Tab-separated table of C-alpha atoms and ligand atoms in Angstrom:
chain	number	residue	atom	x	y	z
A	1	MET	CA	-5.866	-95.320	-17.627
A	2	LYS	CA	-3.423	-97.875	-16.200
A	3	VAL	CA	-1.366	-96.791	-13.200
A	4	ALA	CA	2.269	-97.846	-12.830
A	5	ILE	CA	4.584	-97.251	-9.903
A	6	ILE	CA	8.300	-97.107	-10.632
A	7	THR	CA	10.865	-97.201	-7.835
A	8	GLY	CA	14.366	-96.060	-8.741
A	9	ILE	CA	12.895	-93.510	-11.151
A	10	SER	CA	15.906	-91.249	-10.624
A	11	GLY	CA	18.167	-93.944	-12.103
A	12	GLN	CA	18.990	-94.855	-15.690
A	13	ASP	CA	16.302	-97.500	-16.293
A	14	GLY	CA	13.690	-95.625	-14.260
A	15	ALA	CA	13.841	-92.649	-16.621
A	16	TYR	CA	13.622	-94.704	-19.823
A	17	LEU	CA	10.878	-96.907	-18.411
A	18	ALA	CA	8.859	-93.832	-17.382
A	19	GLN	CA	9.209	-92.504	-20.933
A	20	LEU	CA	8.018	-95.820	-22.384
A	21	LEU	CA	5.005	-96.107	-20.059
A	22	LEU	CA	3.963	-92.491	-20.644
A	23	SER	CA	4.081	-93.144	-24.387
A	24	LYS	CA	1.694	-96.055	-23.785
A	25	GLY	CA	-0.784	-93.822	-21.913
A	26	TYR	CA	-0.004	-94.881	-18.328
A	27	LYS	CA	-0.220	-92.632	-15.293
A	28	VAL	CA	3.307	-92.947	-13.918
A	29	VAL	CA	4.043	-92.563	-10.219
A	30	GLY	CA	7.738	-92.324	-9.455
A	31	VAL	CA	8.984	-93.214	-6.001
A	32	VAL	CA	11.874	-91.113	-4.684
A	33	ARG	CA	13.632	-91.012	-1.341
A	34	ASP	CA	14.210	-87.261	-1.406
A	35	LEU	CA	11.948	-84.794	-3.172
A	36	ASN	CA	14.813	-82.295	-3.513
A	37	ARG	CA	17.039	-84.698	-5.407
A	38	LYS	CA	17.718	-83.613	-8.975
A	39	LEU	CA	15.954	-85.876	-11.460
A	40	HIS	CA	18.470	-85.493	-14.235
A	41	GLY	CA	17.168	-88.440	-16.304
A	42	LEU	CA	13.531	-87.306	-16.345
A	43	GLU	CA	14.616	-83.755	-17.135
A	44	TYR	CA	16.929	-84.900	-19.916
A	45	LEU	CA	14.068	-86.856	-21.516
A	46	GLY	CA	11.699	-83.879	-21.070
A	47	ILE	CA	9.155	-85.843	-19.003
A	48	ARG	CA	9.760	-84.470	-15.502
A	49	ASP	CA	6.343	-82.737	-15.377
A	50	GLN	CA	4.408	-85.754	-16.633
A	51	VAL	CA	5.423	-87.988	-13.727
A	52	THR	CA	3.783	-87.868	-10.277
A	53	LEU	CA	6.519	-88.045	-7.653
A	54	GLU	CA	5.901	-89.676	-4.309
A	55	LEU	CA	8.165	-89.829	-1.299
A	56	CYS	CA	8.245	-93.360	0.090
A	57	ASP	CA	10.614	-95.124	2.442
A	58	LEU	CA	11.075	-98.595	0.964
A	59	TRP	CA	12.468	-99.830	4.290
A	60	GLU	CA	8.999	-99.307	5.776
A	61	GLN	CA	6.260	-101.734	4.867
A	62	ALA	CA	3.612	-99.287	6.138
A	63	SER	CA	4.883	-96.603	3.713
A	64	ILE	CA	4.550	-99.040	0.822
A	65	LEU	CA	1.090	-100.106	1.906
A	66	ARG	CA	0.003	-96.449	2.025
A	67	LEU	CA	1.394	-96.001	-1.486
A	68	LEU	CA	-0.663	-98.931	-2.794
A	69	VAL	CA	-3.825	-97.731	-1.056
A	70	LYS	CA	-3.354	-94.219	-2.478
A	71	TYR	CA	-2.633	-95.130	-6.122
A	72	LYS	CA	-4.086	-98.651	-6.567
A	73	PRO	CA	-1.416	-99.454	-9.161
A	74	ASP	CA	-1.945	-102.022	-11.906
A	75	GLU	CA	1.780	-102.581	-12.229
A	76	ILE	CA	4.810	-101.974	-10.019
A	77	TYR	CA	8.343	-101.874	-11.380
A	78	ASN	CA	10.887	-102.206	-8.586
A	79	LEU	CA	14.152	-100.796	-9.904
A	80	ALA	CA	15.473	-99.135	-6.742
A	81	ALA	CA	18.631	-100.782	-5.456
A	82	GLN	CA	22.145	-100.167	-4.347
A	83	SER	CA	23.226	-101.181	-7.841
A	84	SER	CA	27.020	-101.041	-7.775
A	85	VAL	CA	28.974	-104.283	-7.337
A	86	GLY	CA	32.046	-102.326	-6.222
A	87	LEU	CA	30.157	-100.350	-3.560
A	88	SER	CA	28.545	-103.554	-2.293
A	89	PHE	CA	31.967	-104.714	-1.083
A	90	GLU	CA	32.308	-101.443	0.853
A	91	TYR	CA	28.724	-101.496	2.170
A	92	PRO	CA	27.724	-105.170	2.240
A	93	ILE	CA	25.206	-104.962	5.069
A	94	GLU	CA	23.392	-101.920	3.694
A	95	THR	CA	23.347	-103.416	0.190
A	96	ILE	CA	21.971	-106.774	1.253
A	97	LYS	CA	19.470	-105.300	3.681
A	98	PHE	CA	18.039	-102.705	1.317
A	99	ASN	CA	18.063	-104.803	-1.858
A	100	PHE	CA	16.259	-107.631	-0.079
A	101	VAL	CA	13.977	-105.988	2.495
A	102	SER	CA	12.521	-103.473	0.027
A	103	VAL	CA	11.416	-106.351	-2.229
A	104	LEU	CA	9.918	-108.328	0.617
A	105	ASN	CA	8.060	-105.217	1.802
A	106	PHE	CA	6.453	-104.858	-1.627
A	107	LEU	CA	5.492	-108.516	-1.842
A	108	GLU	CA	3.887	-108.434	1.587
A	109	ALA	CA	2.066	-105.183	0.823
A	110	ILE	CA	0.705	-106.606	-2.448
A	111	ARG	CA	-0.388	-109.810	-0.713
A	112	LEU	CA	-2.235	-107.824	1.938
A	113	HIS	CA	-3.659	-105.070	-0.265
A	114	ASP	CA	-4.500	-106.433	-3.712
A	115	LYS	CA	-3.121	-109.668	-5.127
A	116	ASN	CA	-3.950	-108.558	-8.676
A	117	THR	CA	-1.231	-105.901	-8.660
A	118	ARG	CA	1.565	-107.045	-10.951
A	119	PHE	CA	5.145	-106.754	-9.739
A	120	TYR	CA	8.388	-106.644	-11.703
A	121	GLN	CA	11.735	-106.993	-9.933
A	122	ALA	CA	15.042	-105.884	-11.449
A	123	SER	CA	17.337	-108.875	-11.082
A	124	SER	CA	20.849	-109.164	-12.352
A	125	SER	CA	23.065	-111.574	-14.269
A	126	GLU	CA	25.543	-111.051	-11.407
A	127	MET	CA	23.481	-113.675	-9.520
A	128	TYR	CA	24.960	-116.385	-11.736
A	129	GLY	CA	28.544	-115.269	-11.128
A	130	MET	CA	30.872	-118.252	-11.413
A	131	VAL	CA	29.152	-119.972	-14.317
A	132	SER	CA	30.451	-123.165	-15.857
A	133	ASP	CA	28.025	-123.487	-18.773
A	134	LEU	CA	27.388	-120.651	-21.195
A	135	PRO	CA	25.088	-119.120	-22.257
A	136	VAL	CA	23.298	-118.360	-18.990
A	137	ARG	CA	19.659	-119.439	-18.952
A	138	ILE	CA	17.110	-118.727	-16.255
A	139	ASN	CA	17.658	-122.129	-14.640
A	140	SER	CA	21.459	-122.020	-14.718
A	141	PRO	CA	22.970	-122.651	-11.260
A	142	MET	CA	23.690	-119.496	-9.277
A	143	HIS	CA	27.063	-118.828	-7.684
A	144	PRO	CA	27.015	-115.105	-6.771
A	145	LEU	CA	30.398	-113.433	-6.303
A	146	SER	CA	29.556	-110.207	-4.454
A	147	PRO	CA	27.234	-108.874	-1.747
A	148	TYR	CA	25.271	-107.158	-4.541
A	149	ALA	CA	24.834	-110.452	-6.382
A	150	ILE	CA	23.792	-112.220	-3.185
A	151	SER	CA	21.208	-109.519	-2.450
A	152	LYS	CA	19.699	-109.905	-5.922
A	153	ALA	CA	19.715	-113.709	-5.696
A	154	SER	CA	17.906	-113.580	-2.337
A	155	ALA	CA	15.276	-111.234	-3.750
A	156	PHE	CA	14.928	-113.520	-6.795
A	157	TRP	CA	14.034	-116.521	-4.617
A	158	MET	CA	11.643	-114.447	-2.534
A	159	ILE	CA	9.749	-113.588	-5.720
A	160	VAL	CA	9.615	-117.252	-6.710
A	161	ASN	CA	8.320	-118.069	-3.247
A	162	TYR	CA	5.503	-115.478	-3.323
A	163	ARG	CA	4.510	-116.543	-6.814
A	164	GLU	CA	4.293	-120.193	-5.804
A	165	ALA	CA	2.851	-119.709	-2.322
A	166	TYR	CA	0.376	-116.865	-2.925
A	167	LYS	CA	-0.081	-116.955	-6.722
A	168	LEU	CA	0.999	-113.318	-7.077
A	169	HIS	CA	1.755	-112.044	-10.570
A	170	CYS	CA	5.358	-111.253	-9.694
A	171	CYS	CA	8.349	-111.822	-11.927
A	172	THR	CA	11.972	-110.893	-12.346
A	173	GLY	CA	13.940	-109.804	-15.353
A	174	VAL	CA	17.491	-111.077	-15.103
A	175	LEU	CA	19.227	-108.285	-16.917
A	176	PHE	CA	22.779	-108.299	-18.170
A	177	ASN	CA	24.737	-105.004	-18.297
A	178	HIS	CA	22.933	-102.305	-20.220
A	179	GLU	CA	24.068	-98.808	-20.908
A	180	SER	CA	22.851	-95.421	-22.060
A	181	TYR	CA	23.734	-91.758	-21.841
A	182	LEU	CA	21.932	-91.747	-18.465
A	183	ARG	CA	24.176	-94.396	-16.886
A	184	SER	CA	25.946	-93.110	-13.746
A	185	SER	CA	29.552	-92.236	-14.325
A	186	ASN	CA	30.874	-94.804	-11.850
A	187	PHE	CA	29.995	-97.617	-14.304
A	188	PHE	CA	32.640	-98.871	-16.718
A	189	VAL	CA	31.379	-97.887	-20.187
A	190	LYS	CA	30.108	-94.442	-19.190
A	191	LYS	CA	33.286	-93.777	-17.213
A	192	VAL	CA	35.534	-94.667	-20.135
A	193	ILE	CA	33.543	-92.513	-22.578
A	194	VAL	CA	33.496	-89.484	-20.259
A	195	GLU	CA	37.205	-89.784	-19.400
A	196	ALA	CA	38.207	-90.379	-23.017
A	197	ILE	CA	36.350	-87.259	-24.154
A	198	LYS	CA	38.215	-85.246	-21.496
A	199	MET	CA	41.494	-86.720	-22.720
A	200	THR	CA	40.959	-85.281	-26.212
A	201	SER	CA	41.662	-81.806	-24.826
A	202	ASN	CA	44.059	-82.801	-22.009
A	203	PRO	CA	47.163	-84.407	-23.546
A	204	ASP	CA	48.660	-85.276	-20.137
A	205	MET	CA	45.690	-87.334	-18.995
A	206	VAL	CA	45.744	-91.131	-18.925
A	207	LEU	CA	42.906	-93.613	-18.460
A	208	ARG	CA	43.231	-95.856	-15.397
A	209	VAL	CA	41.433	-99.168	-15.710
A	210	GLY	CA	41.194	-102.496	-13.893
A	211	ASN	CA	41.329	-105.918	-15.548
A	212	LEU	CA	40.337	-105.487	-19.208
A	213	HIS	CA	40.742	-109.163	-20.087
A	214	VAL	CA	37.210	-110.161	-19.196
A	215	ARG	CA	34.204	-110.468	-21.463
A	216	ARG	CA	30.686	-109.268	-20.653
A	217	ASP	CA	27.285	-109.170	-22.366
A	218	PHE	CA	26.296	-105.505	-22.925
A	219	GLY	CA	23.080	-103.969	-24.244
A	220	TYR	CA	21.119	-100.732	-24.571
A	221	SER	CA	18.885	-99.592	-21.704
A	222	PRO	CA	15.982	-98.053	-23.724
A	223	LYS	CA	15.494	-101.450	-25.410
A	224	TYR	CA	15.822	-103.422	-22.162
A	225	VAL	CA	13.028	-101.476	-20.437
A	226	GLU	CA	10.711	-102.676	-23.234
A	227	ALA	CA	11.311	-106.223	-21.992
A	228	MET	CA	10.258	-105.164	-18.474
A	229	TRP	CA	6.920	-103.904	-19.784
A	230	LEU	CA	6.400	-107.014	-21.931
A	231	MET	CA	6.954	-109.225	-18.868
A	232	GLN	CA	4.209	-107.387	-16.999
A	233	GLN	CA	1.803	-107.970	-19.920
A	234	ASN	CA	2.539	-111.700	-19.919
A	235	PRO	CA	-0.624	-113.609	-18.853
A	236	VAL	CA	1.639	-115.955	-16.862
A	237	ALA	CA	4.155	-114.465	-14.437
A	238	LYS	CA	7.537	-115.877	-15.418
A	239	ASP	CA	11.202	-114.872	-15.112
A	240	TYR	CA	13.325	-114.096	-18.169
A	241	VAL	CA	16.960	-113.505	-19.034
A	242	ILE	CA	17.338	-110.205	-20.889
A	243	CYS	CA	20.627	-109.803	-22.721
A	244	SER	CA	22.220	-109.301	-26.104
A	245	GLY	CA	23.330	-112.940	-26.361
A	246	THR	CA	27.024	-112.293	-26.990
A	247	SER	CA	29.943	-111.081	-24.915
A	248	ILE	CA	32.556	-108.492	-25.740
A	249	LEU	CA	36.068	-108.023	-24.323
A	250	LEU	CA	36.373	-104.916	-22.110
A	251	GLU	CA	39.667	-104.113	-23.828
A	252	ASP	CA	37.892	-104.018	-27.202
A	253	ILE	CA	35.343	-101.568	-25.783
A	254	VAL	CA	38.083	-99.218	-24.579
A	255	HIS	CA	40.003	-99.503	-27.855
A	256	HIS	CA	36.859	-98.835	-29.874
A	257	ILE	CA	36.175	-95.650	-27.885
A	258	PHE	CA	39.794	-94.503	-28.209
A	259	HIS	CA	39.777	-95.203	-31.934
A	260	ARG	CA	36.519	-93.271	-32.426
A	261	LEU	CA	37.981	-90.285	-30.572
A	262	GLY	CA	41.405	-90.484	-32.206
A	263	LEU	CA	43.218	-91.249	-28.940
A	264	ASP	CA	46.445	-93.173	-28.443
A	265	THR	CA	45.808	-96.546	-26.734
A	266	GLY	CA	49.235	-96.185	-25.109
A	267	LYS	CA	47.484	-93.891	-22.625
A	268	ILE	CA	45.549	-96.769	-21.090
A	269	VAL	CA	47.098	-97.611	-17.714
A	270	VAL	CA	46.163	-100.842	-15.971
A	271	ASP	CA	45.830	-100.343	-12.213
A	272	LYS	CA	45.438	-103.595	-10.274
A	273	ASN	CA	43.739	-101.715	-7.426
A	274	LEU	CA	40.786	-101.114	-9.745
A	275	SER	CA	40.168	-104.817	-10.392
A	276	ARG	CA	37.332	-106.629	-8.644
A	277	LEU	CA	38.082	-108.885	-5.687
A	278	THR	CA	36.399	-111.811	-7.424
A	279	ASP	CA	35.783	-111.889	-11.113
A	280	ILE	CA	34.987	-114.275	-13.935
A	281	GLU	CA	36.461	-114.357	-17.395
A	282	ASP	CA	33.388	-114.536	-19.571
A	283	ILE	CA	29.628	-114.415	-19.213
A	284	TYR	CA	26.779	-114.017	-21.666
A	285	GLY	CA	23.145	-115.011	-21.720
A	286	ASP	CA	20.521	-116.616	-23.903
A	287	ASN	CA	17.652	-114.258	-24.755
A	288	ARG	CA	15.715	-116.641	-26.999
A	289	GLU	CA	12.954	-117.333	-24.487
A	290	ALA	CA	12.250	-113.598	-24.095
A	291	VAL	CA	12.208	-113.218	-27.862
A	292	SER	CA	9.886	-116.158	-28.518
A	293	ASP	CA	7.514	-115.842	-25.523
A	294	LEU	CA	7.324	-112.058	-25.194
A	295	GLY	CA	8.047	-110.896	-28.732
A	296	TRP	CA	10.984	-108.815	-27.444
A	297	ASP	CA	13.218	-107.821	-30.324
A	298	TYR	CA	16.859	-106.966	-29.789
A	299	ASN	CA	19.335	-106.828	-32.609
A	300	LEU	CA	21.790	-104.077	-31.663
A	301	ASP	CA	25.473	-104.792	-32.001
A	302	PHE	CA	27.291	-103.253	-29.013
A	303	TYR	CA	29.803	-101.369	-31.194
A	304	GLN	CA	26.776	-99.656	-32.758
A	305	VAL	CA	25.522	-98.808	-29.249
A	306	LEU	CA	28.962	-97.477	-28.317
A	307	ASP	CA	28.951	-95.120	-31.298
A	308	MET	CA	25.522	-93.809	-30.275
A	309	LEU	CA	26.691	-93.301	-26.690
A	310	ILE	CA	29.886	-91.493	-27.696
A	311	ASP	CA	27.957	-89.184	-30.020
A	312	GLU	CA	25.309	-88.419	-27.389
A	313	GLU	CA	27.987	-87.717	-24.776
A	314	ILE	CA	29.781	-85.326	-27.117
A	315	ARG	CA	26.535	-83.496	-27.959
A	316	ASN	CA	25.919	-83.000	-24.229
A	317	THR	CA	29.444	-81.954	-23.236
A	318	PRO	CA	29.962	-78.217	-23.749
A	319	ASP	CA	33.777	-78.581	-23.752
A	320	ALA	CA	33.712	-81.264	-26.424
A	321	GLN	CA	32.475	-79.291	-29.381
A	322	HIS	CA	35.893	-79.637	-31.037
A	323	LEU	CA	34.847	-83.276	-31.537
A	324	ALA	CA	31.614	-82.397	-33.290
A	325	ALA	CA	33.294	-82.676	-36.701
A	326	ARG	CA	33.933	-86.362	-35.965
A	327	LEU	CA	30.203	-86.867	-35.522
A	328	SER	CA	29.435	-85.481	-38.942
A	329	GLU	CA	31.898	-87.992	-40.427
A	330	GLY	CA	29.468	-90.747	-39.383
A	331	PRO	CA	30.224	-93.954	-37.507
A	332	ALA	CA	33.911	-94.780	-37.272
A	333	GLY	CA	33.388	-98.391	-38.239
A	334	HIS	CA	34.305	-101.247	-36.009
A	335	PHE	CA	37.882	-101.437	-34.922
A	336	PHE	CA	37.856	-105.026	-33.781
A	337	HIS	CA	35.779	-107.309	-35.910
B	1	NAP	P1	20.823	-96.837	-11.082
B	1	NAP	O1	20.936	-95.867	-12.199
B	1	NAP	O2	22.001	-97.039	-10.184
B	1	NAP	O3	19.561	-96.408	-10.196
B	1	NAP	C1	19.348	-96.952	-8.942
B	1	NAP	C2	18.089	-96.343	-8.367
B	1	NAP	O4	17.867	-96.923	-7.084
B	1	NAP	C3	18.179	-94.820	-8.171
B	1	NAP	O5	16.940	-94.264	-8.524
B	1	NAP	C4	18.424	-94.691	-6.677
B	1	NAP	O6	17.868	-93.516	-6.116
B	1	NAP	C5	17.629	-95.879	-6.150
B	1	NAP	N1	18.084	-96.255	-4.800
B	1	NAP	C6	19.300	-96.709	-4.453
B	1	NAP	N2	19.347	-96.912	-3.117
B	1	NAP	C7	18.122	-96.568	-2.636
B	1	NAP	C8	17.553	-96.538	-1.338
B	1	NAP	N3	18.259	-96.908	-0.252
B	1	NAP	N4	16.264	-96.112	-1.193
B	1	NAP	C9	15.558	-95.738	-2.299
B	1	NAP	N5	16.050	-95.732	-3.553
B	1	NAP	C10	17.315	-96.146	-3.714
B	1	NAP	O7	20.409	-98.281	-11.618
B	1	NAP	P2	19.880	-98.720	-13.072
B	1	NAP	O8	21.059	-98.920	-13.955
B	1	NAP	O9	18.766	-97.825	-13.495
B	1	NAP	O10	19.327	-100.167	-12.733
B	1	NAP	C11	17.978	-100.358	-12.294
B	1	NAP	C12	17.881	-101.672	-11.556
B	1	NAP	O11	18.317	-102.730	-12.399
B	1	NAP	C13	18.732	-101.762	-10.296
B	1	NAP	O12	18.006	-102.500	-9.346
B	1	NAP	C14	19.955	-102.539	-10.734
B	1	NAP	O13	20.526	-103.254	-9.643
B	1	NAP	C15	19.347	-103.472	-11.768
B	1	NAP	N6	20.267	-103.902	-12.822
B	1	NAP	C16	20.889	-102.980	-13.596
B	1	NAP	C17	21.752	-103.403	-14.606
B	1	NAP	C18	22.442	-102.426	-15.515
B	1	NAP	O14	23.315	-102.841	-16.290
B	1	NAP	N7	22.069	-101.151	-15.520
B	1	NAP	C19	21.952	-104.781	-14.810
B	1	NAP	C20	21.280	-105.686	-14.015
B	1	NAP	C21	20.428	-105.245	-13.029
B	1	NAP	P3	18.747	-92.223	-5.737
B	1	NAP	O15	18.817	-91.395	-6.985
B	1	NAP	O16	17.974	-91.601	-4.648
B	1	NAP	O17	20.106	-92.723	-5.299
């Protein structure tokens, strides 16, 4: 039985990745920073009891070394991070320190303990930031625009360095935005869906948003975690861009959700205070290398994903049962294309 360690198991991707690895017969060890924390994602997927939880301080190299000695993992998936761009402006030092030092601690521990342990690092398209040539490919120049992006870029180059210097099987997946029902509610798509559902029974509510005139490449988390696993099976450790390959205007996302829920788009209020300090107009990636090398298949249109997310949110919101009739009507169809 293969053993996999997942950090960040309490997050969105951690839960879906655990589900995928369990379905493939792995023993899954999930690293948490507090054993009393509620593991909503694992509980929602009904796999809480199938995962071994381990307390480990990722700031401490000795803690990580003990973890490797105890479980002798075949594969490590490092998903733990301060993952919000917005929060990284409020907590730049903590973000950069944690998102970088935790990765370096793992690499050092693997080098010292067992160089055959495979390591996957969750990187982010945010590293590319101010791009001039689209689509983004793995070798596109990086110009990160936030402390979060800088932390991920630093970790990216550390991985490259350990791969080249010590021949470790370590790689990064450069993931573009990906969503699911388990996404935290401080992220754009989840926030809009949750707020919009509340608005259907609160006529006085409005939706406050930042700049909607930017385009981003969005995908579906349960499919993106498949790419993580495929990268670990690759005989050669290599970094890949994981994305849908097209970008979508944030305004179209909000309008699609409002249309699906029968809401008036006049209730969307633009609040400049909610815009990012530095932003780019458009970014999308090229996933063809992941498709051809790894056999990763992704063909979901994001409007299709949005419909799935809205339906799942309604099913799980006790106060939203008045919307259930809409679900039985089937997909609303695409508003904007
Ligand atoms: P998420 O839901 O925000 O989960 C983040 C995880 O990191 C949580 O399990 C959290 O644990 C853990 N964590 C945060 N700070 C920690 C600390 N100081 N010590 C230990 N654990 C800590 O993120 P996600 O959406 O699943 O994303 C997974 C990874 O992919 C992240 O590294 C993220 O930066 C990266 N990524 C995500 C996207 C995306 O669109 N989702 C895109 C590109 C890259 P607690 O529950 O204890 O807070």
